[in-house]
């Protein structure tokens, strides 16, 4: 296993290119199952999660070609050879569960392993199954697998009302609805940019979708979809992560490819904390205009609210803010695992249920810490960039899932950071 060594230093300045969005790309890859024609994706991030899903799709019979050093991916689901998404892949990548909708829509049947929980929460899939059953699917749970079939081989359009917003369930329902017979209306749908980009790609493939980006999405089912070439949108979570750098270390960072509309609620919080956020012709530039950022309260919510995937990064910034901040996590039940690790670095964080109270201190101190999940791991690196001394973040395989070339990108703005192998 590898670790990352970070030595705290002064302000960071320069440019960071933002890669394609991991979570969007994973769902776009699943959309390839909906057609027997090639789907070409560009601006694909080189991340382990992407490779894992490519392996799963290949096990179903999809030909997956990576071109231009992996930035371009051509997926051809001409002839599927299996309808089963095996546990040993799905357990590594929960997002694999989103092959269920497209597989069922294309083939009329699908067997997909239940993803199980993960470090940040139970991660149930009951809303995914409720939506597909509303569309006529018969769903049976057997030995850890979902066995789904569409009567007569085709799903039927339906009214689906989610009791609360689920990104994954919205996207499974949306993809399944594109080939259903009749009209599907999805209420309380996710409004995330990821979902909007998925809908845009599906429309380019011939789907008939209205309302993406609003809480009500309407889909007129069609008989078949065709291939297309689609560019993955920039990763808003990577973008937000690097936007915190001036708040933590000082300096000025320009995130190339960044767009304000992808991170508006988050950017507004950075501005409340005292950072300057400027749209440039190349992306988003962020700078700190004073000595320390101010403490600001945060409550996570579905888009367009403050993203849960940026909560840990915000906590890292609040650790050395001027004042006391309260961070409320409303999406996942266990998403403060970075707190004990930040406390090892001298942070003053008190977690009570879904609330974390962060009392800003002058400076953190480097320490050996442990990455527990994808976003927690990056928050520890952010904290280490301004801490006194050296921070060693272990289990950085979590990082490889969602942050492309993180060491190179941070070195590019002057960070003292390196990746080392743990076995000598
Ligand atoms: C997506 O997960 C993202 N992952 C997550 O990013 C992100 O944190 C999350 O959306 C919220 O924005 C991908 O897109 C691959 P949800 P998803 O369904 O779809 C509960 C990262 O760091 N729920 O919106 O699984 C669920 O347990 C990852 O990149 C049910 O109870 O999230 C959670 O508490 C982490 N039943 C809440 O709803 C269901 O059927 C929101 O989950 C579905 C979800």
CSV table of C-alpha atoms in Angstrom, one decimal, residues 10-391:
chain,number,residue,atom,x,y,z
A,10,UNK,CA,3.5,28.7,2.6
A,11,UNK,CA,1.0,30.0,0.1
A,12,UNK,CA,0.3,27.9,-3.0
A,13,UNK,CA,-0.1,29.6,-6.4
A,14,UNK,CA,-0.6,28.5,-10.0
A,15,UNK,CA,-2.9,26.5,-12.2
A,16,UNK,CA,-4.7,23.2,-11.7
A,17,UNK,CA,-6.4,21.5,-14.6
A,18,UNK,CA,-9.7,19.9,-13.6
A,19,UNK,CA,-10.4,16.5,-15.0
A,20,UNK,CA,-13.7,15.0,-16.2
A,21,UNK,CA,-16.3,14.1,-13.6
A,22,UNK,CA,-15.9,10.7,-12.1
A,23,UNK,CA,-19.5,10.2,-11.0
A,24,UNK,CA,-20.9,11.5,-14.3
A,25,UNK,CA,-18.5,9.4,-16.3
A,26,UNK,CA,-19.6,6.2,-14.5
A,27,UNK,CA,-23.2,6.7,-15.4
A,28,UNK,CA,-22.4,7.7,-19.0
A,29,UNK,CA,-20.5,4.4,-19.3
A,30,UNK,CA,-23.6,2.6,-18.2
A,31,UNK,CA,-25.6,4.3,-20.8
A,32,UNK,CA,-23.6,2.5,-23.5
A,33,UNK,CA,-25.6,-0.6,-22.6
A,34,UNK,CA,-28.8,1.1,-24.1
A,35,UNK,CA,-27.6,0.8,-27.7
A,36,UNK,CA,-25.8,-1.6,-30.0
A,37,UNK,CA,-23.9,1.3,-31.5
A,38,UNK,CA,-20.6,2.8,-30.2
A,39,UNK,CA,-20.8,5.4,-27.5
A,40,UNK,CA,-17.6,7.6,-27.5
A,41,UNK,CA,-16.8,9.5,-24.3
A,42,UNK,CA,-14.1,12.3,-24.2
A,43,UNK,CA,-12.6,14.1,-21.2
A,44,UNK,CA,-12.6,10.8,-19.4
A,45,UNK,CA,-10.7,10.9,-16.1
A,46,UNK,CA,-8.0,8.3,-15.5
A,47,UNK,CA,-9.2,6.9,-12.2
A,48,UNK,CA,-9.4,3.4,-10.7
A,49,UNK,CA,-13.2,3.6,-10.4
A,50,UNK,CA,-13.4,4.1,-14.2
A,51,UNK,CA,-11.2,1.1,-14.8
A,52,UNK,CA,-13.3,-1.0,-12.4
A,53,UNK,CA,-16.6,-0.2,-14.3
A,54,UNK,CA,-14.9,-0.8,-17.6
A,55,UNK,CA,-14.0,-4.3,-16.3
A,56,UNK,CA,-17.6,-4.9,-15.3
A,57,UNK,CA,-19.0,-3.7,-18.6
A,58,UNK,CA,-16.5,-5.9,-20.4
A,59,UNK,CA,-17.8,-8.9,-18.4
A,60,UNK,CA,-21.2,-8.2,-19.8
A,61,UNK,CA,-19.9,-8.3,-23.4
A,62,UNK,CA,-19.2,-4.5,-23.9
A,63,UNK,CA,-16.1,-3.8,-25.9
A,64,UNK,CA,-14.3,-0.9,-24.1
A,65,UNK,CA,-11.4,0.8,-25.9
A,66,UNK,CA,-9.3,3.5,-24.2
A,67,UNK,CA,-7.7,5.9,-26.6
A,68,UNK,CA,-5.4,9.0,-26.3
A,69,UNK,CA,-3.9,7.8,-23.0
A,70,UNK,CA,-7.3,6.9,-21.7
A,71,UNK,CA,-8.9,10.3,-22.1
A,72,UNK,CA,-11.2,8.9,-24.9
A,73,UNK,CA,-13.2,5.8,-24.3
A,74,UNK,CA,-15.2,4.0,-27.0
A,75,UNK,CA,-17.9,1.6,-25.6
A,76,UNK,CA,-19.6,-0.9,-28.0
A,77,UNK,CA,-22.4,-3.0,-26.6
A,78,UNK,CA,-23.2,-4.6,-29.9
A,79,UNK,CA,-24.0,-8.0,-28.5
A,80,UNK,CA,-24.2,-8.5,-24.7
A,81,UNK,CA,-22.9,-11.9,-23.5
A,82,UNK,CA,-24.1,-11.8,-19.9
A,83,UNK,CA,-26.8,-10.2,-17.8
A,84,UNK,CA,-25.1,-10.6,-14.4
A,85,UNK,CA,-23.0,-8.0,-12.6
A,86,UNK,CA,-21.0,-10.0,-10.2
A,87,UNK,CA,-20.6,-9.2,-6.5
A,88,UNK,CA,-16.8,-9.2,-6.6
A,89,UNK,CA,-16.9,-6.1,-8.9
A,90,UNK,CA,-20.0,-4.4,-7.5
A,91,UNK,CA,-18.7,-4.6,-4.0
A,92,UNK,CA,-15.6,-2.6,-5.1
A,93,UNK,CA,-17.6,0.0,-6.9
A,94,UNK,CA,-21.1,0.8,-5.7
A,95,UNK,CA,-21.8,2.9,-8.8
A,96,UNK,CA,-21.8,-0.4,-10.7
A,97,UNK,CA,-25.4,-0.8,-9.4
A,98,UNK,CA,-26.4,1.7,-12.0
A,99,UNK,CA,-25.9,-0.8,-14.7
A,100,UNK,CA,-29.2,-2.3,-13.5
A,101,UNK,CA,-31.5,0.3,-15.2
A,102,UNK,CA,-29.9,0.3,-18.7
A,103,UNK,CA,-29.3,-3.5,-18.6
A,104,UNK,CA,-32.9,-4.2,-17.8
A,105,UNK,CA,-34.1,-1.7,-20.4
A,106,UNK,CA,-31.9,-3.1,-23.1
A,107,UNK,CA,-32.3,-6.9,-22.4
A,108,UNK,CA,-35.5,-7.2,-20.4
A,109,UNK,CA,-33.6,-8.9,-17.6
A,110,UNK,CA,-30.7,-8.3,-15.3
A,111,UNK,CA,-29.0,-9.8,-12.3
A,112,UNK,CA,-27.0,-7.3,-10.3
A,113,UNK,CA,-25.3,-7.8,-7.0
A,114,UNK,CA,-26.6,-5.7,-4.1
A,115,UNK,CA,-23.7,-3.2,-3.5
A,116,UNK,CA,-23.8,-3.4,0.3
A,117,UNK,CA,-23.0,-0.5,2.5
A,118,UNK,CA,-19.7,1.4,2.7
A,119,UNK,CA,-17.8,3.5,5.2
A,120,UNK,CA,-20.0,6.5,5.0
A,121,UNK,CA,-23.4,4.8,5.3
A,122,UNK,CA,-25.8,2.0,4.7
A,123,UNK,CA,-26.3,3.2,1.1
A,124,UNK,CA,-29.6,1.3,0.5
A,125,UNK,CA,-31.0,0.8,-3.0
A,126,UNK,CA,-34.7,0.6,-2.1
A,127,UNK,CA,-35.6,3.7,-4.2
A,128,UNK,CA,-33.8,2.2,-7.2
A,129,UNK,CA,-35.9,-1.0,-6.9
A,130,UNK,CA,-39.1,1.0,-6.2
A,131,UNK,CA,-38.7,2.9,-9.4
A,132,UNK,CA,-38.0,-0.1,-11.6
A,133,UNK,CA,-41.0,-2.0,-10.0
A,134,UNK,CA,-43.2,1.1,-10.8
A,135,UNK,CA,-42.1,0.6,-14.4
A,136,UNK,CA,-43.3,-3.0,-14.4
A,137,UNK,CA,-40.2,-4.8,-13.5
A,138,UNK,CA,-40.5,-7.9,-11.2
A,139,UNK,CA,-37.7,-7.7,-8.7
A,140,UNK,CA,-36.5,-10.5,-6.5
A,141,UNK,CA,-33.7,-10.5,-4.0
A,142,UNK,CA,-31.8,-13.8,-3.9
A,143,UNK,CA,-28.5,-14.6,-2.2
A,144,UNK,CA,-27.3,-11.0,-2.3
A,145,UNK,CA,-28.4,-10.4,-5.9
A,146,UNK,CA,-31.2,-8.4,-7.5
A,147,UNK,CA,-33.0,-10.5,-10.1
A,148,UNK,CA,-35.0,-8.1,-12.3
A,149,UNK,CA,-37.1,-8.9,-15.3
A,150,UNK,CA,-39.4,-6.8,-17.5
A,151,UNK,CA,-42.6,-8.6,-18.4
A,152,UNK,CA,-42.7,-9.1,-22.2
A,153,UNK,CA,-39.1,-7.9,-22.3
A,154,UNK,CA,-40.0,-4.2,-22.1
A,155,UNK,CA,-40.5,-1.8,-19.2
A,156,UNK,CA,-43.6,0.5,-19.1
A,157,UNK,CA,-43.6,4.2,-18.5
A,158,UNK,CA,-44.7,5.1,-15.0
A,159,UNK,CA,-45.2,7.9,-12.5
A,160,UNK,CA,-42.3,7.7,-10.0
A,161,UNK,CA,-42.3,10.0,-6.9
A,162,UNK,CA,-39.1,9.7,-4.8
A,163,UNK,CA,-39.7,10.4,-1.1
A,164,UNK,CA,-36.3,12.1,-1.0
A,165,UNK,CA,-33.7,12.9,-3.5
A,166,UNK,CA,-31.4,10.1,-4.6
A,167,UNK,CA,-28.9,10.7,-7.4
A,168,UNK,CA,-28.4,7.1,-8.2
A,169,UNK,CA,-32.0,6.1,-8.1
A,170,UNK,CA,-32.9,9.1,-10.3
A,171,UNK,CA,-30.2,8.0,-12.8
A,172,UNK,CA,-31.2,4.3,-12.8
A,173,UNK,CA,-34.8,5.3,-13.4
A,174,UNK,CA,-33.9,7.9,-16.1
A,175,UNK,CA,-31.8,5.4,-18.1
A,176,UNK,CA,-34.4,2.7,-17.8
A,177,UNK,CA,-37.2,5.0,-18.9
A,178,UNK,CA,-35.5,5.9,-22.2
A,179,UNK,CA,-36.5,2.6,-23.8
A,180,UNK,CA,-39.7,2.0,-21.8
A,181,UNK,CA,-43.1,1.8,-23.6
A,182,UNK,CA,-44.8,5.1,-22.9
A,183,UNK,CA,-44.1,8.1,-20.7
A,184,UNK,CA,-42.3,8.2,-17.4
A,185,UNK,CA,-42.5,11.1,-14.9
A,186,UNK,CA,-39.8,11.2,-12.2
A,187,UNK,CA,-40.8,13.5,-9.3
A,188,UNK,CA,-38.4,14.8,-6.6
A,189,UNK,CA,-35.6,13.9,-9.1
A,190,UNK,CA,-32.0,14.7,-8.5
A,191,UNK,CA,-30.9,18.0,-10.0
A,192,UNK,CA,-27.1,17.4,-9.9
A,193,UNK,CA,-25.1,18.5,-12.9
A,194,UNK,CA,-24.1,14.8,-13.2
A,195,UNK,CA,-27.7,13.9,-13.8
A,196,UNK,CA,-28.2,16.8,-16.3
A,197,UNK,CA,-25.1,15.7,-18.2
A,198,UNK,CA,-26.4,12.1,-18.3
A,199,UNK,CA,-29.7,13.3,-19.7
A,200,UNK,CA,-27.9,15.5,-22.2
A,201,UNK,CA,-26.0,12.4,-23.5
A,202,UNK,CA,-29.1,10.2,-23.6
A,203,UNK,CA,-30.9,12.9,-25.6
A,204,UNK,CA,-27.9,13.0,-28.0
A,205,UNK,CA,-28.4,9.2,-28.3
A,206,UNK,CA,-32.1,9.8,-29.3
A,207,UNK,CA,-33.8,9.7,-26.0
A,208,UNK,CA,-36.7,12.1,-25.5
A,209,UNK,CA,-36.2,13.8,-22.1
A,210,UNK,CA,-37.6,17.0,-20.7
A,211,UNK,CA,-37.0,18.7,-17.3
A,212,UNK,CA,-33.5,17.5,-16.5
A,213,UNK,CA,-32.0,19.8,-13.9
A,214,UNK,CA,-35.4,20.4,-12.3
A,215,UNK,CA,-37.2,18.2,-9.7
A,216,UNK,CA,-39.5,16.7,-12.4
A,217,UNK,CA,-38.1,14.8,-15.3
A,218,UNK,CA,-40.4,13.5,-18.1
A,219,UNK,CA,-39.2,10.8,-20.5
A,220,UNK,CA,-41.0,9.6,-23.6
A,221,UNK,CA,-39.8,6.0,-24.2
A,222,UNK,CA,-38.4,5.2,-27.7
A,223,UNK,CA,-37.8,1.9,-29.4
A,224,UNK,CA,-34.0,2.3,-29.8
A,225,UNK,CA,-31.1,4.6,-29.1
A,226,UNK,CA,-28.1,5.2,-31.3
A,227,UNK,CA,-24.5,6.0,-30.5
A,228,UNK,CA,-23.0,9.4,-30.1
A,229,UNK,CA,-19.8,11.2,-29.0
A,230,UNK,CA,-20.1,13.1,-25.7
A,231,UNK,CA,-17.6,15.1,-23.6
A,232,UNK,CA,-17.8,14.4,-19.8
A,233,UNK,CA,-18.4,17.6,-17.8
A,234,UNK,CA,-15.6,18.9,-15.5
A,235,UNK,CA,-15.6,17.2,-12.0
A,236,UNK,CA,-17.3,19.7,-9.7
A,237,UNK,CA,-16.0,17.8,-6.6
A,238,UNK,CA,-12.4,17.9,-7.7
A,239,UNK,CA,-13.0,21.6,-8.6
A,240,UNK,CA,-14.4,22.4,-5.2
A,241,UNK,CA,-11.6,20.5,-3.5
A,242,UNK,CA,-8.9,22.6,-5.1
A,243,UNK,CA,-10.8,25.9,-4.7
A,244,UNK,CA,-10.2,25.5,-0.9
A,245,UNK,CA,-6.4,25.6,-1.3
A,246,UNK,CA,-6.1,29.4,-0.9
A,247,UNK,CA,-8.4,29.3,2.1
A,248,UNK,CA,-6.1,26.7,3.8
A,249,UNK,CA,-2.7,27.7,2.6
A,250,UNK,CA,-3.1,31.3,1.2
A,251,UNK,CA,-2.1,32.2,-2.3
A,252,UNK,CA,-4.1,32.1,-5.6
A,253,UNK,CA,-5.1,29.1,-7.6
A,254,UNK,CA,-6.8,29.0,-11.1
A,255,UNK,CA,-8.8,25.8,-11.7
A,256,UNK,CA,-8.7,25.3,-15.4
A,257,UNK,CA,-12.0,24.1,-16.9
A,258,UNK,CA,-13.8,25.1,-13.7
A,259,UNK,CA,-17.3,26.6,-14.0
A,260,UNK,CA,-19.2,28.6,-11.4
A,261,UNK,CA,-22.5,26.9,-12.2
A,262,UNK,CA,-21.2,23.6,-11.1
A,263,UNK,CA,-20.2,24.8,-7.6
A,264,UNK,CA,-22.3,27.9,-7.0
A,265,UNK,CA,-23.5,27.1,-3.5
A,266,UNK,CA,-20.0,26.0,-2.5
A,267,UNK,CA,-18.4,29.0,-4.1
A,268,UNK,CA,-20.8,31.3,-2.2
A,269,UNK,CA,-19.7,29.7,1.1
A,270,UNK,CA,-16.0,30.3,0.2
A,271,UNK,CA,-16.9,33.9,-0.5
A,272,UNK,CA,-18.7,34.2,2.9
A,273,UNK,CA,-15.5,32.8,4.4
A,274,UNK,CA,-13.5,35.6,2.8
A,275,UNK,CA,-12.1,34.1,-0.4
A,276,UNK,CA,-12.3,35.8,-3.7
A,277,UNK,CA,-13.8,33.7,-6.5
A,278,UNK,CA,-13.4,35.0,-10.0
A,279,UNK,CA,-14.6,33.5,-13.3
A,280,UNK,CA,-11.8,33.8,-15.9
A,281,UNK,CA,-11.7,32.8,-19.6
A,282,UNK,CA,-10.0,29.6,-18.6
A,283,UNK,CA,-11.9,28.6,-15.4
A,284,UNK,CA,-12.3,29.7,-11.8
A,285,UNK,CA,-9.6,31.7,-10.0
A,286,UNK,CA,-9.7,31.7,-6.1
A,287,UNK,CA,-7.6,33.9,-3.8
A,288,UNK,CA,-7.5,34.8,-0.1
A,289,UNK,CA,-7.8,38.4,0.6
A,290,UNK,CA,-6.9,38.4,4.3
A,291,UNK,CA,-4.7,36.6,6.8
A,292,UNK,CA,-7.2,33.8,7.8
A,293,UNK,CA,-10.6,32.8,6.5
A,294,UNK,CA,-13.7,33.4,8.6
A,295,UNK,CA,-15.6,30.4,10.1
A,296,UNK,CA,-18.9,29.8,8.2
A,297,UNK,CA,-21.7,27.3,9.0
A,298,UNK,CA,-22.5,24.7,6.4
A,299,UNK,CA,-25.5,22.3,5.9
A,300,UNK,CA,-25.2,19.7,3.1
A,301,UNK,CA,-28.1,19.2,0.8
A,302,UNK,CA,-28.9,17.8,-2.7
A,303,UNK,CA,-28.0,20.1,-5.6
A,304,UNK,CA,-28.2,23.0,-5.8
A,305,UNK,CA,-27.4,22.9,-2.1
A,306,UNK,CA,-24.0,22.5,-0.5
A,307,UNK,CA,-22.6,19.2,-1.8
A,308,UNK,CA,-22.0,16.4,0.8
A,309,UNK,CA,-18.9,15.4,-1.2
A,310,UNK,CA,-17.3,18.7,-0.3
A,311,UNK,CA,-18.1,18.7,3.4
A,312,UNK,CA,-14.8,17.0,4.5
A,313,UNK,CA,-12.8,19.6,2.4
A,314,UNK,CA,-14.7,22.4,4.0
A,315,UNK,CA,-14.0,21.0,7.5
A,316,UNK,CA,-10.3,21.0,6.7
A,317,UNK,CA,-10.5,24.7,5.8
A,318,UNK,CA,-12.5,25.5,8.9
A,319,UNK,CA,-9.9,23.9,11.2
A,320,UNK,CA,-7.7,27.0,10.9
A,321,UNK,CA,-10.5,29.6,10.3
A,322,UNK,CA,-11.1,32.6,12.5
A,323,UNK,CA,-14.0,31.6,14.8
A,324,UNK,CA,-16.3,28.5,15.2
A,325,UNK,CA,-18.1,26.7,12.3
A,326,UNK,CA,-20.9,24.1,12.5
A,327,UNK,CA,-21.1,21.6,9.7
A,328,UNK,CA,-24.3,19.7,9.4
A,329,UNK,CA,-24.3,16.5,7.3
A,330,UNK,CA,-27.8,15.6,6.1
A,331,UNK,CA,-27.1,13.1,3.3
A,332,UNK,CA,-25.1,10.3,4.9
A,333,UNK,CA,-25.2,8.9,8.4
A,334,UNK,CA,-21.5,8.5,9.0
A,335,UNK,CA,-19.5,11.1,7.0
A,336,UNK,CA,-17.3,12.6,9.7
A,337,UNK,CA,-14.6,10.0,9.8
A,338,UNK,CA,-12.0,12.6,8.8
A,339,UNK,CA,-12.7,14.4,12.1
A,340,UNK,CA,-10.7,12.1,14.4
A,341,UNK,CA,-7.8,12.2,11.9
A,342,UNK,CA,-7.9,16.0,11.8
A,343,UNK,CA,-8.0,16.0,15.6
A,344,UNK,CA,-4.7,14.1,15.6
A,345,UNK,CA,-3.3,17.1,13.7
A,346,UNK,CA,-4.5,19.4,16.5
A,347,UNK,CA,-7.9,20.4,15.1
A,348,UNK,CA,-10.6,21.1,17.6
A,349,UNK,CA,-13.7,19.3,16.3
A,350,UNK,CA,-16.6,18.0,18.3
A,351,UNK,CA,-19.0,15.6,16.5
A,352,UNK,CA,-22.5,15.1,17.8
A,353,UNK,CA,-24.6,13.0,15.5
A,354,UNK,CA,-25.0,14.8,12.2
A,355,UNK,CA,-23.3,18.0,13.4
A,356,UNK,CA,-19.6,18.8,13.7
A,357,UNK,CA,-18.5,21.9,15.5
A,358,UNK,CA,-15.1,23.2,14.4
A,359,UNK,CA,-13.2,25.7,16.6
A,360,UNK,CA,-10.5,27.3,14.5
A,361,UNK,CA,-6.9,27.0,15.7
A,362,UNK,CA,-3.8,29.0,14.7
A,363,UNK,CA,-2.1,26.2,12.8
A,364,UNK,CA,-2.3,22.4,12.6
A,365,UNK,CA,0.6,20.1,13.3
A,366,UNK,CA,1.6,17.3,10.9
A,367,UNK,CA,1.0,13.8,12.0
A,368,UNK,CA,0.5,10.2,10.7
A,369,UNK,CA,-3.2,9.9,9.7
A,370,UNK,CA,-5.4,7.3,8.0
A,371,UNK,CA,-7.6,7.8,5.0
A,372,UNK,CA,-11.0,6.2,5.5
A,373,UNK,CA,-12.9,7.1,2.4
A,374,UNK,CA,-12.4,9.0,-0.8
A,375,UNK,CA,-13.3,12.5,0.3
A,376,UNK,CA,-11.9,12.2,3.8
A,377,UNK,CA,-8.6,11.3,2.4
A,378,UNK,CA,-8.2,14.5,0.3
A,379,UNK,CA,-9.3,16.6,3.4
A,380,UNK,CA,-6.3,15.2,5.3
A,381,UNK,CA,-4.0,16.1,2.5
A,382,UNK,CA,-5.5,19.6,2.3
A,383,UNK,CA,-4.9,20.0,6.1
A,384,UNK,CA,-1.4,18.7,5.8
A,385,UNK,CA,-0.5,21.3,3.2
A,386,UNK,CA,-0.6,24.1,5.8
A,387,UNK,CA,0.3,22.1,8.9
A,388,UNK,CA,3.6,22.6,10.7
A,389,UNK,CA,5.8,19.6,9.8
A,390,UNK,CA,5.1,16.4,8.0
A,391,UNK,CA,1.8,14.6,7.5
